[in-house]
GROMACS .gro file of C-alpha atoms in nm:
model
  500
    1UNK     CA    1  10.447  12.326  11.714
    2UNK     CA    2  10.801  12.505  11.758
    3UNK     CA    3  10.964  12.693  11.486
    4UNK     CA    4  11.226  12.500  11.303
    5UNK     CA    5  11.612  12.559  11.393
    6UNK     CA    6  11.821  12.849  11.238
    7UNK     CA    7  11.964  12.639  11.021
    8UNK     CA    8  11.652  12.478  10.881
    9UNK     CA    9  11.477  12.824  10.858
   10UNK     CA   10  11.773  12.904  10.611
   11UNK     CA   11  11.739  12.592  10.421
   12UNK     CA   12  11.357  12.686  10.388
   13UNK     CA   13  11.413  13.009  10.295
   14UNK     CA   14  11.678  12.948  10.006
   15UNK     CA   15  11.410  12.691   9.889
   16UNK     CA   16  11.120  12.907   9.908
   17UNK     CA   17  11.117  13.046   9.544
   18UNK     CA   18  11.111  12.692   9.419
   19UNK     CA   19  10.927  12.467   9.670
   20UNK     CA   20  10.677  12.682   9.852
   21UNK     CA   21  10.337  12.817   9.697
   22UNK     CA   22  10.311  13.200   9.751
   23UNK     CA   23  10.093  13.284  10.050
   24UNK     CA   24   9.814  13.534  10.064
   25UNK     CA   25   9.736  13.562   9.712
   26UNK     CA   26   9.396  13.393   9.724
   27UNK     CA   27   9.100  13.539   9.935
   28UNK     CA   28   8.755  13.430  10.019
   29UNK     CA   29   8.588  13.511   9.707
   30UNK     CA   30   8.848  13.374   9.469
   31UNK     CA   31   8.825  13.070   9.660
   32UNK     CA   32   8.458  13.057   9.640
   33UNK     CA   33   8.465  13.089   9.270
   34UNK     CA   34   8.737  12.790   9.213
   35UNK     CA   35   8.529  12.562   9.432
   36UNK     CA   36   8.187  12.640   9.278
   37UNK     CA   37   8.354  12.614   8.924
   38UNK     CA   38   8.483  12.261   9.039
   39UNK     CA   39   8.113  12.189   9.117
   40UNK     CA   40   8.019  12.261   8.762
   41UNK     CA   41   7.635  12.394   8.891
   42UNK     CA   42   7.503  12.447   8.548
   43UNK     CA   43   7.655  12.104   8.440
   44UNK     CA   44   7.484  11.928   8.732
   45UNK     CA   45   7.164  12.122   8.719
   46UNK     CA   46   7.085  12.077   8.356
   47UNK     CA   47   7.283  11.741   8.287
   48UNK     CA   48   7.300  11.545   8.609
   49UNK     CA   49   6.964  11.615   8.773
   50UNK     CA   50   6.743  11.523   8.498
   51UNK     CA   51   6.944  11.214   8.430
   52UNK     CA   52   6.944  11.141   8.784
   53UNK     CA   53   6.543  11.172   8.800
   54UNK     CA   54   6.520  10.949   8.486
   55UNK     CA   55   6.767  10.686   8.576
   56UNK     CA   56   6.690  10.628   8.914
   57UNK     CA   57   6.309  10.723   8.959
   58UNK     CA   58   6.381  10.924   9.283
   59UNK     CA   59   6.109  11.191   9.309
   60UNK     CA   60   6.267  11.297   9.647
   61UNK     CA   61   6.602  11.393   9.457
   62UNK     CA   62   6.577  11.760   9.628
   63UNK     CA   63   6.536  11.574   9.954
   64UNK     CA   64   6.837  11.377   9.904
   65UNK     CA   65   7.050  11.697   9.812
   66UNK     CA   66   6.959  11.825  10.141
   67UNK     CA   67   7.041  11.528  10.330
   68UNK     CA   68   7.392  11.472  10.157
   69UNK     CA   69   7.434  11.846  10.259
   70UNK     CA   70   7.352  11.793  10.589
   71UNK     CA   71   7.603  11.523  10.624
   72UNK     CA   72   7.874  11.724  10.450
   73UNK     CA   73   7.811  12.003  10.684
   74UNK     CA   74   7.867  11.793  10.980
   75UNK     CA   75   8.185  11.699  10.809
   76UNK     CA   76   8.300  12.054  10.806
   77UNK     CA   77   8.374  12.126  11.160
   78UNK     CA   78   8.656  11.841  11.209
   79UNK     CA   79   8.802  11.885  10.845
   80UNK     CA   80   8.856  12.267  10.867
   81UNK     CA   81   9.008  12.203  11.217
   82UNK     CA   82   9.260  11.983  11.036
   83UNK     CA   83   9.331  12.244  10.793
   84UNK     CA   84   9.417  12.504  11.055
   85UNK     CA   85   9.656  12.273  11.198
   86UNK     CA   86   9.798  12.127  10.886
   87UNK     CA   87   9.770  12.364  10.598
   88UNK     CA   88   9.913  12.195  10.309
   89UNK     CA   89   9.855  12.166   9.894
   90UNK     CA   90   9.825  11.799  10.013
   91UNK     CA   91   9.497  11.849  10.121
   92UNK     CA   92   9.339  11.510  10.252
   93UNK     CA   93   9.642  11.323  10.172
   94UNK     CA   94   9.793  11.526  10.468
   95UNK     CA   95   9.510  11.460  10.665
   96UNK     CA   96   9.502  11.116  10.632
   97UNK     CA   97   9.888  11.059  10.681
   98UNK     CA   98   9.862  11.262  10.996
   99UNK     CA   99   9.564  11.103  11.126
  100UNK     CA  100   9.596  10.728  11.022
  101UNK     CA  101   9.947  10.708  10.947
  102UNK     CA  102  10.207  10.748  10.637
  103UNK     CA  103  10.135  10.418  10.467
  104UNK     CA  104   9.737  10.487  10.441
  105UNK     CA  105   9.841  10.878  10.376
  106UNK     CA  106  10.014  10.731  10.020
  107UNK     CA  107   9.704  10.504   9.972
  108UNK     CA  108   9.481  10.836  10.002
  109UNK     CA  109   9.727  11.054   9.796
  110UNK     CA  110   9.707  10.805   9.492
  111UNK     CA  111   9.340  10.797   9.505
  112UNK     CA  112   9.318  11.170   9.519
  113UNK     CA  113   9.562  11.203   9.214
  114UNK     CA  114   9.384  10.946   8.994
  115UNK     CA  115   9.042  11.010   9.077
  116UNK     CA  116   9.047  11.388   9.067
  117UNK     CA  117   9.224  11.347   8.739
  118UNK     CA  118   8.945  11.117   8.617
  119UNK     CA  119   8.675  11.365   8.711
  120UNK     CA  120   8.859  11.625   8.494
  121UNK     CA  121   8.926  11.389   8.223
  122UNK     CA  122   8.547  11.287   8.211
  123UNK     CA  123   8.429  11.636   8.134
  124UNK     CA  124   8.661  11.636   7.800
  125UNK     CA  125   8.450  11.350   7.713
  126UNK     CA  126   8.150  11.562   7.764
  127UNK     CA  127   8.233  11.868   7.618
  128UNK     CA  128   8.347  11.759   7.303
  129UNK     CA  129   7.982  11.572   7.242
  130UNK     CA  130   7.845  11.921   7.371
  131UNK     CA  131   8.009  12.150   7.141
  132UNK     CA  132   7.986  11.976   6.805
  133UNK     CA  133   7.583  12.052   6.788
  134UNK     CA  134   7.640  12.410   6.865
  135UNK     CA  135   7.888  12.436   6.586
  136UNK     CA  136   7.639  12.252   6.368
  137UNK     CA  137   7.362  12.495   6.452
  138UNK     CA  138   7.596  12.782   6.396
  139UNK     CA  139   7.777  12.712   6.094
  140UNK     CA  140   7.681  12.385   5.976
  141UNK     CA  141   7.997  12.219   6.073
  142UNK     CA  142   8.044  11.876   6.265
  143UNK     CA  143   8.398  11.829   6.352
  144UNK     CA  144   8.478  11.508   6.567
  145UNK     CA  145   8.419  11.569   6.921
  146UNK     CA  146   8.800  11.503   7.009
  147UNK     CA  147   8.901  11.854   6.827
  148UNK     CA  148   8.674  12.044   7.060
  149UNK     CA  149   8.824  11.837   7.348
  150UNK     CA  150   9.197  11.924   7.268
  151UNK     CA  151   9.114  12.283   7.223
  152UNK     CA  152   8.990  12.326   7.564
  153UNK     CA  153   9.260  12.104   7.674
  154UNK     CA  154   9.483  12.344   7.534
  155UNK     CA  155   9.336  12.653   7.735
  156UNK     CA  156   9.329  12.475   8.049
  157UNK     CA  157   9.676  12.353   8.007
  158UNK     CA  158   9.781  12.707   7.901
  159UNK     CA  159   9.623  12.859   8.232
  160UNK     CA  160   9.760  12.579   8.449
  161UNK     CA  161  10.110  12.699   8.420
  162UNK     CA  162  10.022  13.080   8.472
  163UNK     CA  163   9.934  13.231   8.796
  164UNK     CA  164   9.647  13.111   9.020
  165UNK     CA  165   9.465  13.451   9.034
  166UNK     CA  166   9.440  13.465   8.653
  167UNK     CA  167   9.257  13.132   8.658
  168UNK     CA  168   9.075  13.256   8.951
  169UNK     CA  169   8.948  13.562   8.753
  170UNK     CA  170   8.858  13.367   8.454
  171UNK     CA  171   8.632  13.108   8.669
  172UNK     CA  172   8.459  13.399   8.846
  173UNK     CA  173   8.317  13.538   8.540
  174UNK     CA  174   8.218  13.184   8.402
  175UNK     CA  175   8.071  13.050   8.755
  176UNK     CA  176   7.864  13.387   8.793
  177UNK     CA  177   7.709  13.349   8.457
  178UNK     CA  178   7.635  12.980   8.529
  179UNK     CA  179   7.470  13.069   8.872
  180UNK     CA  180   7.253  13.334   8.677
  181UNK     CA  181   7.122  13.105   8.436
  182UNK     CA  182   7.054  12.823   8.715
  183UNK     CA  183   6.870  13.101   8.918
  184UNK     CA  184   6.683  13.252   8.605
  185UNK     CA  185   6.578  12.904   8.505
  186UNK     CA  186   6.447  12.792   8.836
  187UNK     CA  187   6.245  13.103   8.912
  188UNK     CA  188   6.082  13.043   8.573
  189UNK     CA  189   5.973  12.706   8.691
  190UNK     CA  190   5.835  12.848   8.989
  191UNK     CA  191   5.630  13.102   8.816
  192UNK     CA  192   5.521  12.890   8.548
  193UNK     CA  193   5.382  12.631   8.811
  194UNK     CA  194   5.216  12.902   9.027
  195UNK     CA  195   4.966  12.994   8.739
  196UNK     CA  196   4.833  12.651   8.735
  197UNK     CA  197   4.718  12.503   9.072
  198UNK     CA  198   4.618  12.150   8.949
  199UNK     CA  199   4.657  11.892   9.237
  200UNK     CA  200   4.846  11.665   9.001
  201UNK     CA  201   5.152  11.903   9.036
  202UNK     CA  202   5.207  11.781   9.371
  203UNK     CA  203   5.419  12.062   9.448
  204UNK     CA  204   5.622  11.945   9.755
  205UNK     CA  205   5.652  11.566   9.620
  206UNK     CA  206   6.029  11.658   9.588
  207UNK     CA  207   6.049  11.697   9.986
  208UNK     CA  208   5.853  11.357  10.059
  209UNK     CA  209   6.063  11.138  10.290
  210UNK     CA  210   5.843  10.854  10.191
  211UNK     CA  211   5.971  10.883   9.831
  212UNK     CA  212   6.325  10.836   9.954
  213UNK     CA  213   6.302  10.475   9.964
  214UNK     CA  214   6.380  10.354   9.638
  215UNK     CA  215   6.593  10.054   9.509
  216UNK     CA  216   6.833  10.306   9.323
  217UNK     CA  217   6.909  10.531   9.635
  218UNK     CA  218   7.252  10.412   9.645
  219UNK     CA  219   7.311  10.493   9.296
  220UNK     CA  220   7.150  10.847   9.369
  221UNK     CA  221   7.355  10.934   9.671
  222UNK     CA  222   7.691  10.851   9.471
  223UNK     CA  223   7.558  11.087   9.189
  224UNK     CA  224   7.475  11.333   9.427
  225UNK     CA  225   7.816  11.345   9.604
  226UNK     CA  226   7.975  11.387   9.290
  227UNK     CA  227   7.745  11.705   9.249
  228UNK     CA  228   7.894  11.850   9.549
  229UNK     CA  229   8.280  11.739   9.420
  230UNK     CA  230   8.464  12.060   9.472
  231UNK     CA  231   8.317  12.210   9.808
  232UNK     CA  232   8.641  12.030   9.969
  233UNK     CA  233   8.922  12.176   9.750
  234UNK     CA  234   8.935  12.477   9.950
  235UNK     CA  235   9.189  12.295  10.204
  236UNK     CA  236   9.425  12.237   9.879
  237UNK     CA  237   9.507  12.622   9.863
  238UNK     CA  238   9.562  12.646  10.240
  239UNK     CA  239   9.913  12.777  10.180
  240UNK     CA  240   9.823  13.032   9.931
  241UNK     CA  241   9.503  13.157  10.096
  242UNK     CA  242   9.448  13.451  10.320
  243UNK     CA  243   9.379  13.386  10.709
  244UNK     CA  244   9.029  13.257  10.755
  245UNK     CA  245   8.976  13.242  10.352
  246UNK     CA  246   8.953  12.864  10.343
  247UNK     CA  247   8.707  12.809  10.641
  248UNK     CA  248   8.466  13.098  10.526
  249UNK     CA  249   8.499  12.969  10.135
  250UNK     CA  250   8.405  12.626  10.220
  251UNK     CA  251   8.140  12.704  10.430
  252UNK     CA  252   7.987  12.968  10.180
  253UNK     CA  253   8.039  12.694   9.882
  254UNK     CA  254   7.842  12.391  10.082
  255UNK     CA  255   7.585  12.632  10.161
  256UNK     CA  256   7.539  12.750   9.801
  257UNK     CA  257   7.567  12.406   9.635
  258UNK     CA  258   7.328  12.268   9.887
  259UNK     CA  259   7.053  12.556   9.842
  260UNK     CA  260   7.109  12.549   9.453
  261UNK     CA  261   7.088  12.215   9.387
  262UNK     CA  262   6.770  12.125   9.613
  263UNK     CA  263   6.606  12.436   9.511
  264UNK     CA  264   6.676  12.394   9.146
  265UNK     CA  265   6.559  12.018   9.133
  266UNK     CA  266   6.256  12.096   9.335
  267UNK     CA  267   6.174  12.371   9.095
  268UNK     CA  268   6.208  12.126   8.789
  269UNK     CA  269   5.906  11.918   8.916
  270UNK     CA  270   5.679  12.199   8.957
  271UNK     CA  271   5.547  12.273   8.617
  272UNK     CA  272   5.438  11.944   8.494
  273UNK     CA  273   5.420  11.755   8.842
  274UNK     CA  274   5.655  11.476   8.894
  275UNK     CA  275   5.487  11.206   8.668
  276UNK     CA  276   5.483  11.423   8.363
  277UNK     CA  277   5.840  11.516   8.442
  278UNK     CA  278   5.993  11.209   8.481
  279UNK     CA  279   5.873  11.104   8.117
  280UNK     CA  280   6.001  11.387   7.984
  281UNK     CA  281   6.330  11.384   8.150
  282UNK     CA  282   6.366  11.023   8.037
  283UNK     CA  283   6.318  11.138   7.676
  284UNK     CA  284   6.545  11.482   7.645
  285UNK     CA  285   6.802  11.360   7.917
  286UNK     CA  286   7.054  11.649   7.956
  287UNK     CA  287   6.872  11.888   7.685
  288UNK     CA  288   6.561  11.898   7.931
  289UNK     CA  289   6.669  12.235   8.108
  290UNK     CA  290   6.736  12.399   7.778
  291UNK     CA  291   6.429  12.292   7.632
  292UNK     CA  292   6.216  12.386   7.908
  293UNK     CA  293   6.390  12.733   7.929
  294UNK     CA  294   6.334  12.768   7.538
  295UNK     CA  295   5.946  12.716   7.606
  296UNK     CA  296   5.917  12.946   7.906
  297UNK     CA  297   6.170  13.230   7.821
  298UNK     CA  298   6.238  13.216   7.444
  299UNK     CA  299   6.518  13.059   7.207
  300UNK     CA  300   6.768  13.300   7.334
  301UNK     CA  301   6.758  13.185   7.691
  302UNK     CA  302   6.777  12.815   7.553
  303UNK     CA  303   7.064  12.898   7.368
  304UNK     CA  304   7.249  13.065   7.673
  305UNK     CA  305   7.172  12.744   7.855
  306UNK     CA  306   7.362  12.523   7.612
  307UNK     CA  307   7.646  12.753   7.602
  308UNK     CA  308   7.708  12.782   7.932
  309UNK     CA  309   7.669  12.423   7.986
  310UNK     CA  310   7.986  12.386   7.788
  311UNK     CA  311   8.171  12.689   7.968
  312UNK     CA  312   8.041  12.527   8.296
  313UNK     CA  313   8.235  12.200   8.194
  314UNK     CA  314   8.561  12.419   8.093
  315UNK     CA  315   8.535  12.589   8.398
  316UNK     CA  316   8.516  12.263   8.603
  317UNK     CA  317   8.829  12.125   8.436
  318UNK     CA  318   9.020  12.443   8.497
  319UNK     CA  319   8.936  12.388   8.887
  320UNK     CA  320   9.010  12.050   8.907
  321UNK     CA  321   9.351  12.079   8.693
  322UNK     CA  322   9.458  12.336   8.946
  323UNK     CA  323   9.351  12.103   9.245
  324UNK     CA  324   9.532  11.799   9.101
  325UNK     CA  325   9.831  11.995   9.048
  326UNK     CA  326   9.858  12.072   9.399
  327UNK     CA  327   9.836  11.713   9.511
  328UNK     CA  328  10.108  11.608   9.273
  329UNK     CA  329  10.332  11.909   9.371
  330UNK     CA  330  10.294  11.825   9.727
  331UNK     CA  331  10.382  11.449   9.672
  332UNK     CA  332  10.700  11.594   9.461
  333UNK     CA  333  10.785  11.818   9.729
  334UNK     CA  334  10.812  11.548   9.983
  335UNK     CA  335  10.997  11.340   9.749
  336UNK     CA  336  10.700  11.062   9.743
  337UNK     CA  337  10.683  11.111   9.373
  338UNK     CA  338  10.967  11.244   9.161
  339UNK     CA  339  11.117  11.549   9.291
  340UNK     CA  340  11.088  11.781   8.993
  341UNK     CA  341  10.695  11.767   9.057
  342UNK     CA  342  10.762  11.961   9.373
  343UNK     CA  343  10.913  12.265   9.189
  344UNK     CA  344  10.741  12.604   9.081
  345UNK     CA  345  10.793  12.839   8.803
  346UNK     CA  346  10.982  13.123   8.913
  347UNK     CA  347  10.759  13.381   8.746
  348UNK     CA  348  10.422  13.217   8.782
  349UNK     CA  349  10.490  13.077   9.131
  350UNK     CA  350  10.264  12.775   8.955
  351UNK     CA  351  10.353  12.405   8.995
  352UNK     CA  352  10.436  12.395   8.641
  353UNK     CA  353  10.574  12.032   8.629
  354UNK     CA  354  10.266  11.902   8.799
  355UNK     CA  355  10.064  12.075   8.584
  356UNK     CA  356  10.246  11.965   8.262
  357UNK     CA  357  10.221  11.597   8.384
  358UNK     CA  358   9.852  11.610   8.412
  359UNK     CA  359   9.826  11.782   8.085
  360UNK     CA  360  10.033  11.518   7.885
  361UNK     CA  361   9.828  11.237   8.050
  362UNK     CA  362   9.493  11.381   7.980
  363UNK     CA  363   9.619  11.443   7.614
  364UNK     CA  364   9.706  11.091   7.584
  365UNK     CA  365   9.366  10.969   7.720
  366UNK     CA  366   9.196  11.187   7.470
  367UNK     CA  367   9.395  11.099   7.174
  368UNK     CA  368   9.344  10.723   7.256
  369UNK     CA  369   8.988  10.755   7.251
  370UNK     CA  370   8.982  10.908   6.956
  371UNK     CA  371   9.195  10.696   6.788
  372UNK     CA  372   8.978  10.398   6.901
  373UNK     CA  373   8.645  10.547   6.792
  374UNK     CA  374   8.502  10.499   7.148
  375UNK     CA  375   8.198  10.703   7.238
  376UNK     CA  376   8.335  11.005   7.465
  377UNK     CA  377   7.988  11.001   7.676
  378UNK     CA  378   7.919  10.648   7.729
  379UNK     CA  379   8.269  10.532   7.755
  380UNK     CA  380   8.437  10.837   7.885
  381UNK     CA  381   8.206  11.072   8.078
  382UNK     CA  382   7.992  10.840   8.309
  383UNK     CA  383   8.248  10.589   8.380
  384UNK     CA  384   8.558  10.814   8.453
  385UNK     CA  385   8.337  11.063   8.615
  386UNK     CA  386   8.127  10.819   8.835
  387UNK     CA  387   8.454  10.638   8.946
  388UNK     CA  388   8.596  10.987   9.022
  389UNK     CA  389   8.276  11.074   9.249
  390UNK     CA  390   8.298  10.775   9.406
  391UNK     CA  391   8.667  10.802   9.485
  392UNK     CA  392   8.605  11.121   9.625
  393UNK     CA  393   8.338  10.966   9.847
  394UNK     CA  394   8.579  10.744   9.975
  395UNK     CA  395   8.843  10.986  10.060
  396UNK     CA  396   8.580  11.189  10.253
  397UNK     CA  397   8.525  10.873  10.473
  398UNK     CA  398   8.858  10.836  10.529
  399UNK     CA  399   8.924  11.195  10.615
  400UNK     CA  400   8.649  11.168  10.875
  401UNK     CA  401   8.834  10.881  11.075
  402UNK     CA  402   9.199  11.073  11.032
  403UNK     CA  403   9.025  11.374  11.199
  404UNK     CA  404   8.966  11.188  11.508
  405UNK     CA  405   9.295  10.994  11.492
  406UNK     CA  406   9.482  11.300  11.447
  407UNK     CA  407   9.327  11.514  11.735
  408UNK     CA  408   9.321  11.208  11.975
  409UNK     CA  409   9.722  11.252  11.974
  410UNK     CA  410   9.740  11.618  11.996
  411UNK     CA  411   9.733  11.834  12.328
  412UNK     CA  412   9.595  12.164  12.143
  413UNK     CA  413   9.293  12.021  12.029
  414UNK     CA  414   8.947  12.168  11.957
  415UNK     CA  415   8.646  12.090  12.123
  416UNK     CA  416   8.469  11.767  12.147
  417UNK     CA  417   8.239  11.827  11.872
  418UNK     CA  418   8.503  11.925  11.606
  419UNK     CA  419   8.761  11.653  11.698
  420UNK     CA  420   8.499  11.376  11.775
  421UNK     CA  421   8.140  11.381  11.764
  422UNK     CA  422   8.104  11.591  11.406
  423UNK     CA  423   8.365  11.346  11.229
  424UNK     CA  424   8.214  11.042  11.400
  425UNK     CA  425   7.850  11.120  11.297
  426UNK     CA  426   7.962  11.231  10.922
  427UNK     CA  427   8.201  10.938  10.902
  428UNK     CA  428   7.893  10.684  10.970
  429UNK     CA  429   7.687  10.862  10.721
  430UNK     CA  430   7.970  10.852  10.454
  431UNK     CA  431   8.058  10.499  10.509
  432UNK     CA  432   7.709  10.392  10.480
  433UNK     CA  433   7.702  10.584  10.150
  434UNK     CA  434   8.014  10.372  10.036
  435UNK     CA  435   7.854  10.067  10.105
  436UNK     CA  436   7.559  10.155   9.911
  437UNK     CA  437   7.731  10.287   9.624
  438UNK     CA  438   7.934   9.939   9.605
  439UNK     CA  439   7.625   9.745   9.637
  440UNK     CA  440   7.472   9.915   9.350
  441UNK     CA  441   7.764  10.016   9.140
  442UNK     CA  442   7.600   9.897   8.820
  443UNK     CA  443   7.316  10.150   8.897
  444UNK     CA  444   7.561  10.403   8.965
  445UNK     CA  445   7.721  10.332   8.613
  446UNK     CA  446   7.395  10.301   8.427
  447UNK     CA  447   7.477   9.962   8.328
  448UNK     CA  448   7.289   9.620   8.359
  449UNK     CA  449   7.351   9.435   8.687
  450UNK     CA  450   7.541   9.150   8.531
  451UNK     CA  451   7.786   9.407   8.398
  452UNK     CA  452   8.165   9.337   8.497
  453UNK     CA  453   8.192   9.725   8.525
  454UNK     CA  454   7.967   9.681   8.844
  455UNK     CA  455   8.254   9.540   9.023
  456UNK     CA  456   8.552   9.632   8.788
  457UNK     CA  457   8.541   9.984   8.916
  458UNK     CA  458   8.530   9.946   9.286
  459UNK     CA  459   8.788   9.660   9.273
  460UNK     CA  460   9.029   9.899   9.057
  461UNK     CA  461   8.960  10.165   9.326
  462UNK     CA  462   9.074   9.928   9.593
  463UNK     CA  463   9.363   9.804   9.391
  464UNK     CA  464   9.484  10.151   9.359
  465UNK     CA  465   9.450  10.218   9.721
  466UNK     CA  466   9.662   9.903   9.804
  467UNK     CA  467   9.946  10.002   9.556
  468UNK     CA  468   9.958  10.348   9.704
  469UNK     CA  469   9.992  10.168  10.065
  470UNK     CA  470  10.241   9.909   9.901
  471UNK     CA  471  10.436  10.229   9.786
  472UNK     CA  472  10.445  10.369  10.145
  473UNK     CA  473  10.569  10.054  10.289
  474UNK     CA  474  10.849  10.053  10.002
  475UNK     CA  475  10.940  10.403  10.111
  476UNK     CA  476  10.962  10.314  10.493
  477UNK     CA  477  11.204   9.999  10.412
  478UNK     CA  478  11.409  10.159  10.129
  479UNK     CA  479  11.400  10.543  10.190
  480UNK     CA  480  11.335  10.626  10.538
  481UNK     CA  481  11.446  10.982  10.506
  482UNK     CA  482  11.169  11.028  10.245
  483UNK     CA  483  10.925  10.817  10.460
  484UNK     CA  484  10.961  11.074  10.733
  485UNK     CA  485  10.861  11.359  10.488
  486UNK     CA  486  10.523  11.205  10.402
  487UNK     CA  487  10.240  11.441  10.487
  488UNK     CA  488  10.465  11.719  10.628
  489UNK     CA  489  10.431  11.975  10.306
  490UNK     CA  490  10.630  12.308  10.356
  491UNK     CA  491  10.778  12.129  10.661
  492UNK     CA  492  10.920  11.809  10.481
  493UNK     CA  493  11.277  11.753  10.594
  494UNK     CA  494  11.267  12.028  10.832
  495UNK     CA  495  11.019  11.902  11.109
  496UNK     CA  496  10.906  11.518  11.166
  497UNK     CA  497  10.806  11.517  11.522
  498UNK     CA  498  10.439  11.560  11.431
  499UNK     CA  499  10.413  11.222  11.285
  500UNK     CA  500  10.627  11.043  11.483
   0.00000   0.00000   0.00000
């Protein structure tokens, strides 16, 4: 693409302090920590995996993790090729606008903002419930869950308006501790199993393809995709990253998550065997890993798991907050949302207005649940978290189609694998997962099959996308100068040839 004319370059330069994210401030390691933190590896390992085993009855959950990891690996070549052509804080919004059109791009933007914020909000429900038992055990006090949630909310909000490098350092410490605990507990499971060669242990049951065919497979796949949520965040930092950092960090993150989840879930089955493990997982749920760690390694390790479970949720909140801020910032910069959202703090270079908006929204949600006396786990964490994971799955499927659409229009396109075969194959796999999820959404939420939630959440998602598309059409008719900005990132208003 040719450079903008001189007057446009001057305009870009004059606005750089307020509308352009600082380039070169994020390296590969920092991005890896951000993405792994968003994935909340210890929360998934200690909370999601045991609950997934118990609720779905899927013994081959480790194999399912590997299968989803392979689909996402096939997704990456086209995804990263798009990131090289269109480095933007708008991430998948920008990609869908470029590949499928501006109107569906706005629909994707609404979906991304709402569901990334939903995943973040869900974590506040769980962290409040996880902190209270710790406080009771240490000091004999049991404050309401929302006091702990609001304390974490204040920390995340404060870091959200500071430089991203500060959040990156905090996330590196928290995430490294998570990974260490996951590795230690998984190794302990393997070592314990190695001392007992009883045939009922069935050491390879978790990797048996025949055990994949269970009615709740669709529910399990959505839970697994939610566990991977975070690996796709790297492209949102493309404007701020050093050359090549986004591609390297994304590949490293996906590899680590696939090996970690498949290995940890497989190791869980080893000490007692699948049958006994399933029974205990149903009994203990999210506290299973901490309980087993205490039995094998002592009470200190059990406490470490429970404390780092909380810090894992805090790290995920911070990472999702940063990503959501950049989506909102991108929409504001292009005037698709209020322009104020597209301005940065003069000192921090952070999207301050976008950060404050989502802080206010999430704070209102926490206070509403507190005032209503609603259960933060069953009515906030499970519903908002699962809905958010489903939204991410839909975005990934749409992005696969956008990759094909975008490179069909380009002369400077990558090879046939990255532009056509890989996104085509991954798109088929992701669409199949979407269909399975919709057909089994009640099971995904853990509610009875006749529950209204089984159809209400997918319907709300469809209405959300339709509302975004409707707003895109409205801009096309009433504000064509804004409509032309859609999906252009730092080039908004300066060069609109790429999408015309």
